[in-house]
Coordinates of C-alpha atoms in Angstrom, one line a residue:
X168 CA -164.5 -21.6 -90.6
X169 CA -168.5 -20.8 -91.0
X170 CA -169.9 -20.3 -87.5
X171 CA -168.6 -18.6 -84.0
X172 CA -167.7 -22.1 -82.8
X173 CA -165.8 -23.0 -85.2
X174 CA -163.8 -19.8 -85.7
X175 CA -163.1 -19.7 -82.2
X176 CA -161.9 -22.6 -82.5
X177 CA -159.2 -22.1 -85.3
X178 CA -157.9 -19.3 -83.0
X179 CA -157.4 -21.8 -80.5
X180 CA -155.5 -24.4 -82.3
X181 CA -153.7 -21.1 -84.1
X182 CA -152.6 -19.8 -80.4
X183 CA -151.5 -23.3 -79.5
X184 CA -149.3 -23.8 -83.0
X185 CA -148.1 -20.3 -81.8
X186 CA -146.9 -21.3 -78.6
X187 CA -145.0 -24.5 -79.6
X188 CA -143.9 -23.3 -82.8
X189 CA -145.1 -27.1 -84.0
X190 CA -148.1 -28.1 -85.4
X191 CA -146.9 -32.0 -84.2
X192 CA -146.4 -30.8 -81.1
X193 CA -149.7 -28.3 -81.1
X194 CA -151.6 -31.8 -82.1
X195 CA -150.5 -33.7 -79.4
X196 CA -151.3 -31.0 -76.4
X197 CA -154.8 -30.3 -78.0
X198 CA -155.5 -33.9 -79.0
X199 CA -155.6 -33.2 -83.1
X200 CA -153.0 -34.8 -85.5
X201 CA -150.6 -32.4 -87.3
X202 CA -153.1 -32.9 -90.7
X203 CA -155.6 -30.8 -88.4
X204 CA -153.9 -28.4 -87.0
X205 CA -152.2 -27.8 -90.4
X206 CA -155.8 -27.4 -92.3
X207 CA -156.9 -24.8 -89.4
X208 CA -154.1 -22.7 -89.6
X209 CA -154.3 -22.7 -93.4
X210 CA -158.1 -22.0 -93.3
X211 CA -157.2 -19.4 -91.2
X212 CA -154.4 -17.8 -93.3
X213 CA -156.7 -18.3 -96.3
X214 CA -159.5 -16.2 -94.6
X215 CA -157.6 -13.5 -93.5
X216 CA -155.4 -12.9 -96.6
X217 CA -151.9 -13.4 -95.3
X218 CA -149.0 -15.8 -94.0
X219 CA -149.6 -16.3 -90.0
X220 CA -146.1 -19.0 -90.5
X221 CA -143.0 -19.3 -91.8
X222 CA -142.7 -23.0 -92.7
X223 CA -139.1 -24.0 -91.9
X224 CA -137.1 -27.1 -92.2
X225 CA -136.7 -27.4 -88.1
X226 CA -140.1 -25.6 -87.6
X227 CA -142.4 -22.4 -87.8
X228 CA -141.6 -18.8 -86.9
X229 CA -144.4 -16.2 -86.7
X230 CA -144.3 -13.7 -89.8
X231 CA -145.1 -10.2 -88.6
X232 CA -148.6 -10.5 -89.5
X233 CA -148.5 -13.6 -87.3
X234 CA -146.7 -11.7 -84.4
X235 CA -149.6 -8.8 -84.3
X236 CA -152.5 -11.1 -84.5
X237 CA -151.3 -13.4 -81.4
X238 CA -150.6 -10.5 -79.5
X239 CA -154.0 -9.6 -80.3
X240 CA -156.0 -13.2 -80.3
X241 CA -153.9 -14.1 -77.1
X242 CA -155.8 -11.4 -74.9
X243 CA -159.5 -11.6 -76.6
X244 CA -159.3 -15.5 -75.9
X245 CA -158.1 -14.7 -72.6
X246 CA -161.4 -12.3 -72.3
X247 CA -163.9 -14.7 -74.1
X248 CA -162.9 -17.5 -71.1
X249 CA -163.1 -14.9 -68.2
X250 CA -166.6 -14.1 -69.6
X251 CA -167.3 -17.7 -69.7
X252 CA -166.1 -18.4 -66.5
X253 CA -167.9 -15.5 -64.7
X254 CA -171.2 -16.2 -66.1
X255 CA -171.1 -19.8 -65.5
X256 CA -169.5 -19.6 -61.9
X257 CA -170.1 -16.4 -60.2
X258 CA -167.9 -17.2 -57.8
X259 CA -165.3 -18.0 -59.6
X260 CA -161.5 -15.6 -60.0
X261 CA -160.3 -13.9 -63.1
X262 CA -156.4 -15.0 -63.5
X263 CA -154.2 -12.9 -64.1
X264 CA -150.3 -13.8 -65.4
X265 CA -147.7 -11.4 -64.3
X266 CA -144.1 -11.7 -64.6
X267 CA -142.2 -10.1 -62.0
X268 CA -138.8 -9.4 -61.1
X269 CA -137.5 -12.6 -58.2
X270 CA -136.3 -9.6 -56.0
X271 CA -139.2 -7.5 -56.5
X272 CA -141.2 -10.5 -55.6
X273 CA -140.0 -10.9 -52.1
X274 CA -139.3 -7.4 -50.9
X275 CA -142.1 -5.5 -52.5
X276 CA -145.5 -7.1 -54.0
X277 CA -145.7 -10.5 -51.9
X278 CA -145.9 -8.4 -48.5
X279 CA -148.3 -6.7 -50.0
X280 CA -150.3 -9.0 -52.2
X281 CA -153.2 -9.6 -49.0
X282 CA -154.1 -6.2 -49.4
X283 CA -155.3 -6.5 -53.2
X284 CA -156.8 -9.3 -52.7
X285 CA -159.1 -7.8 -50.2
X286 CA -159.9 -5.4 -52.4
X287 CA -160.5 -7.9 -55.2
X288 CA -161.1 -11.1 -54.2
X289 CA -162.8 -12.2 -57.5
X290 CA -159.4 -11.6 -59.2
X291 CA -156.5 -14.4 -59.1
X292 CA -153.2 -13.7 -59.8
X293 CA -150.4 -16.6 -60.9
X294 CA -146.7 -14.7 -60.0
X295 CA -144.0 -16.0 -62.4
X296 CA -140.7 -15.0 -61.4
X297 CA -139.1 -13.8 -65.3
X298 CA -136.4 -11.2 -66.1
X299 CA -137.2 -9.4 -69.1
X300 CA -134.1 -10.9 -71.4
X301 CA -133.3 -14.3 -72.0
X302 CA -136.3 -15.7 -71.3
X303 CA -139.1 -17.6 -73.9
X304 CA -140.5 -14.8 -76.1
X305 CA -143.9 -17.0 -76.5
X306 CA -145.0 -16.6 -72.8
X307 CA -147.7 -14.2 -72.8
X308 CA -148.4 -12.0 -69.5
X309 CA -151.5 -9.3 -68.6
X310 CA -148.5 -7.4 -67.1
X311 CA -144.9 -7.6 -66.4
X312 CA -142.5 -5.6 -63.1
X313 CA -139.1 -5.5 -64.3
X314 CA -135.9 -3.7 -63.5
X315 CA -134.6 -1.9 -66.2
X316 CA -134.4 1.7 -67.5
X317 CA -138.0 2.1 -68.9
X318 CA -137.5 1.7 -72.8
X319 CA -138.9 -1.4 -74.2
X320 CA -140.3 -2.1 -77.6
X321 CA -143.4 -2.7 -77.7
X322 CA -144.1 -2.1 -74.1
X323 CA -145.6 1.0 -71.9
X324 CA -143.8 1.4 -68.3
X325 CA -144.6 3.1 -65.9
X326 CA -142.1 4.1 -63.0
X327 CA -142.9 2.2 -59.6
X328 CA -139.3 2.7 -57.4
X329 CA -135.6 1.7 -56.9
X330 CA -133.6 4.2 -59.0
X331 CA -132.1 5.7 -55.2
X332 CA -129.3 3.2 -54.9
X333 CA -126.8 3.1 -51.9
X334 CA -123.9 1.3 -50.3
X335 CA -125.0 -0.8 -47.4
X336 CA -123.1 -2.9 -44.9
X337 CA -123.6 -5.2 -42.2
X338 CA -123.3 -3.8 -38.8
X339 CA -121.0 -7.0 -37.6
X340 CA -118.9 -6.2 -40.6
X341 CA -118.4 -2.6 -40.5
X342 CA -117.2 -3.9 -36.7
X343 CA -114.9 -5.8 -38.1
X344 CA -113.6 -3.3 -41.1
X345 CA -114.3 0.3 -39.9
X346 CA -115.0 2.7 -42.1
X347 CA -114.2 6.4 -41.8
X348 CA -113.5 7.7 -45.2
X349 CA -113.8 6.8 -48.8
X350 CA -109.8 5.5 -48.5
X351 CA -111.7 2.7 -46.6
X352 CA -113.6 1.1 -48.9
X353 CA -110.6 -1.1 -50.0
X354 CA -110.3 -2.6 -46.6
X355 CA -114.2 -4.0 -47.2
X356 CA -115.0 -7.1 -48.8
X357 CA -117.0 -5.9 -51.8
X358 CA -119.6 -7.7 -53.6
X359 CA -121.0 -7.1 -57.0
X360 CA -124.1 -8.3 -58.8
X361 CA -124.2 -10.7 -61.9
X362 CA -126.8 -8.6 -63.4
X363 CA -127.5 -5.2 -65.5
X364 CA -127.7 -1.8 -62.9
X365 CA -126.6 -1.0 -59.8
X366 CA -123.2 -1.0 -60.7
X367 CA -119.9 -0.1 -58.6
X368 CA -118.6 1.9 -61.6
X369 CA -122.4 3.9 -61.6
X370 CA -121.9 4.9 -58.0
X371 CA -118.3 4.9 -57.7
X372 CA -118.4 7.9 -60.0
X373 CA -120.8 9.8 -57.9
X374 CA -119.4 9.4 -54.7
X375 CA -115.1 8.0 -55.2
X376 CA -114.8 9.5 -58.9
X377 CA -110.9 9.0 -57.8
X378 CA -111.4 4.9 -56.4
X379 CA -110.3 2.6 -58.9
X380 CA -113.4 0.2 -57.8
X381 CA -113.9 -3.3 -56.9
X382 CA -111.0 -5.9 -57.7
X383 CA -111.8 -7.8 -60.9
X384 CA -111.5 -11.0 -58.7
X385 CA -114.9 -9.5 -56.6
X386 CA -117.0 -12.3 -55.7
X387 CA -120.7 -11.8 -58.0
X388 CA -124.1 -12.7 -57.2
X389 CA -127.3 -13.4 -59.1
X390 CA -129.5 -10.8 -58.4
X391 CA -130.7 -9.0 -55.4
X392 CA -132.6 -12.1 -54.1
X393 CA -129.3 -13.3 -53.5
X394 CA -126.9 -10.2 -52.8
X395 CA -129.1 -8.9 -50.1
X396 CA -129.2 -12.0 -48.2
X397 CA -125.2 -12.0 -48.6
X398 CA -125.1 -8.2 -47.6
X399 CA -127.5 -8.4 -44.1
X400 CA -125.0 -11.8 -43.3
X401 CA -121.6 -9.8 -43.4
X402 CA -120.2 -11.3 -46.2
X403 CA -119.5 -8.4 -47.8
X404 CA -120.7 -4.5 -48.7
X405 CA -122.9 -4.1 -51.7
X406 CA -124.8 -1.7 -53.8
X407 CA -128.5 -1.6 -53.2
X408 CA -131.5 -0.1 -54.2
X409 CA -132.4 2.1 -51.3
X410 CA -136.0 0.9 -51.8
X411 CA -135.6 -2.5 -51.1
X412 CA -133.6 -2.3 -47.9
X413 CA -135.5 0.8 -46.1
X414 CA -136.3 -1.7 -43.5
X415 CA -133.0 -3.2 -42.4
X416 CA -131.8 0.1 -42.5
X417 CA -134.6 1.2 -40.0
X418 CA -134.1 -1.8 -37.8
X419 CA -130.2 -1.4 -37.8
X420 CA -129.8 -4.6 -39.4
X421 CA -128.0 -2.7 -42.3
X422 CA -125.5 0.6 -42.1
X423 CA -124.9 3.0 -44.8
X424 CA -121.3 4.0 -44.2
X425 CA -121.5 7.2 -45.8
X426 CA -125.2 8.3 -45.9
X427 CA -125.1 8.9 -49.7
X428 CA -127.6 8.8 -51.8
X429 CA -126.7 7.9 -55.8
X430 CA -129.8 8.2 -58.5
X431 CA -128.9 5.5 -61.8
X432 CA -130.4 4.9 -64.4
X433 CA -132.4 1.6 -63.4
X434 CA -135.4 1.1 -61.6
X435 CA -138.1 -1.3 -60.8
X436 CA -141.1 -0.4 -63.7
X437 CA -144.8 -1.9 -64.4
X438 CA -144.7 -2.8 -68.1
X439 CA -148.3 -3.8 -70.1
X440 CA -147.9 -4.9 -73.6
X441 CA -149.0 -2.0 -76.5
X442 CA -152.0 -2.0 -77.4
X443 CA -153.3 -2.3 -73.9
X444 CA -155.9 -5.3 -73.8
X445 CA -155.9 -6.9 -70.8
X446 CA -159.0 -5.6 -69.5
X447 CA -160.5 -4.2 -66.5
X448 CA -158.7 -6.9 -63.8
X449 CA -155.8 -6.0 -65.6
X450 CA -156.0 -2.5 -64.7
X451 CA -157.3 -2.8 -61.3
X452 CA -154.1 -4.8 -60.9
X453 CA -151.7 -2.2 -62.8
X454 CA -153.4 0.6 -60.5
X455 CA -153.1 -0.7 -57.3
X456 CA -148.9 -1.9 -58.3
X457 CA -148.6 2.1 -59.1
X458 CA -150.3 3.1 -56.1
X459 CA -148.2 0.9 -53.9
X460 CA -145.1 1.8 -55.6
X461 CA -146.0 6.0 -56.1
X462 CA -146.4 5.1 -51.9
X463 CA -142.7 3.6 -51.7
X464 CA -140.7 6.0 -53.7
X465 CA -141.9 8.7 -51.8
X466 CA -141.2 6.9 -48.7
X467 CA -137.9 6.5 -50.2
X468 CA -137.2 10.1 -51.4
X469 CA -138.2 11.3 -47.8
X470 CA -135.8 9.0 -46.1
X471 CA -132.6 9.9 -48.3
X472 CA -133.8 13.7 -48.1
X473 CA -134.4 13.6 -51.9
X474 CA -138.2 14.4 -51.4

């Protein structure tokens, strides 16, 4: 452990054990045996005074101590290799990992992703299309936009759009099924989505508090990526963010029956991990997101009359 080099890299071998939970598996990806990796990660441990591992029959899990020092390592790695890079290649881009939301992906920040680029075109950014639960809890990202109701442990988020939620329709269908009144709704084929918000009960009582709601045997879709595409092909009426389909609804390709406009509880956020390390690409990243969004929800607000 005496020397930069070498302490750098323990850490290295240290984030890799952390990653695969394996110090087999964290010798084979760095070419090290598991005696190696092993002797780092206790040299490590020894120096700082504490259990980084939980040695278990069918593997390791992080101790707390080791849960706060990745989080920490992870992003001043991530910043010794960008000041590497830059100083070795000029030219070369800062990468930046973001998970974002699939739906959020296609509607919102790949439009829109030319324009940062243009203002940053030294910065790189690798999309990875995650939902906040059920996913691996090792991946590590700079910044995360997720749908969800803004509380996360361990996590700052910052409002972008999408709690304005509606019930949009097909022109083609509403041909086919008019709709004049509430009583209506029944005579629609009504689709729901597979995943948390932007529910039928959540609007429903806004709007039919009397409706008894969707038939249990409703056919369900996984996610917006997937509803929308349903909705705008008359398959059925669904329950939207008003957000994401502005557009349709400006080009006629989508109706809202009833004009309403029902505020829930969910809406697209920008998350950063706490403490807030990822540097000043990070944050030209998370500023320009806010700006873009800030400009949408307003958009939004003015369209439904909220704003």
């Amino acid at each position: 452990m005496k020397g930069t080099r070498n302490s750098l890299s323990s850490l290295r071998i240290f984030l890799t054990a952390a990653e695969t939970l394996n110090f087999s598996r964290a010798g084979e990806a760095l070419n090290l045996t598991q005696s190696a990796v092993s002797k780092h990660v206790a040299a490590l441990e020894d120096r700082l005074g504490t259990a980084l591992f939980k040695r278990m029959p069918a593997g390791l899990r992080l101790t707390y101590a080791g849960a706060l020092y990745l989080e920490r390592i992870s992003a001043a790695v991530r910043l010794i290799d960008e000041a590497d890079a830059l100083v070795a290649n000029p030219a070369s881009r800062v990468a930046l990992n973001v998970a974002v939301s699939p739906s959020f992906a296609q509607f919102f920040l790949l439009p829109r992703l030319s324009e940062f680029f243009e203002l940053h075109p030294e910065i790189r950014v690798n999309i990875r299309p995650r939902l906040l639960h059920a996913r691996d809890r090792s991946e590590r990202f700079d910044a995360e936009i997720q749908l969800h109701t803004g509380y996360v442990s361990g996590m700052s988020a910052q409002y972008l759009c999408g709690r304005e939620m509606t019930l949009v329709a097909a022109p083609s269908l509403l041909e086919r099924h008019p709709v004049k009144s509430v009583d209506d709704i029944a005579q629609l084929p009504l689709l729901k989505r597979a995943q948390r918000g932007y529910g039928w009960d959540e609007w429903r009582a806004d709007v039919a508090p009397l409706w008894s709601g969707p038939a249990a045997t409703a056919p369900e879709y996984e996610g917006f990526s997937i509803l929308l595409p349903a909705v705008l092909n008359g398959l059925g009426a669904g329950i939207m963010p008003l957000c994401m389909v502005l557009d349709h609804l400006e080009s006629g390709q989508l109706v809202r029956p009833f004009k309403e406009t029902v505020e829930g509880r969910y809406g697209y956020h920008l998350m950063q991990p706490r403490p807030n390390v990822g540097g000043p690409y990070s944050q030209a990243f998370c500023d320009w997101v806010i700006a873009q969004g800030q400009a949408l929800n307003i958009r939004t607000r003015r369209y439904s009359g909220m704003g």
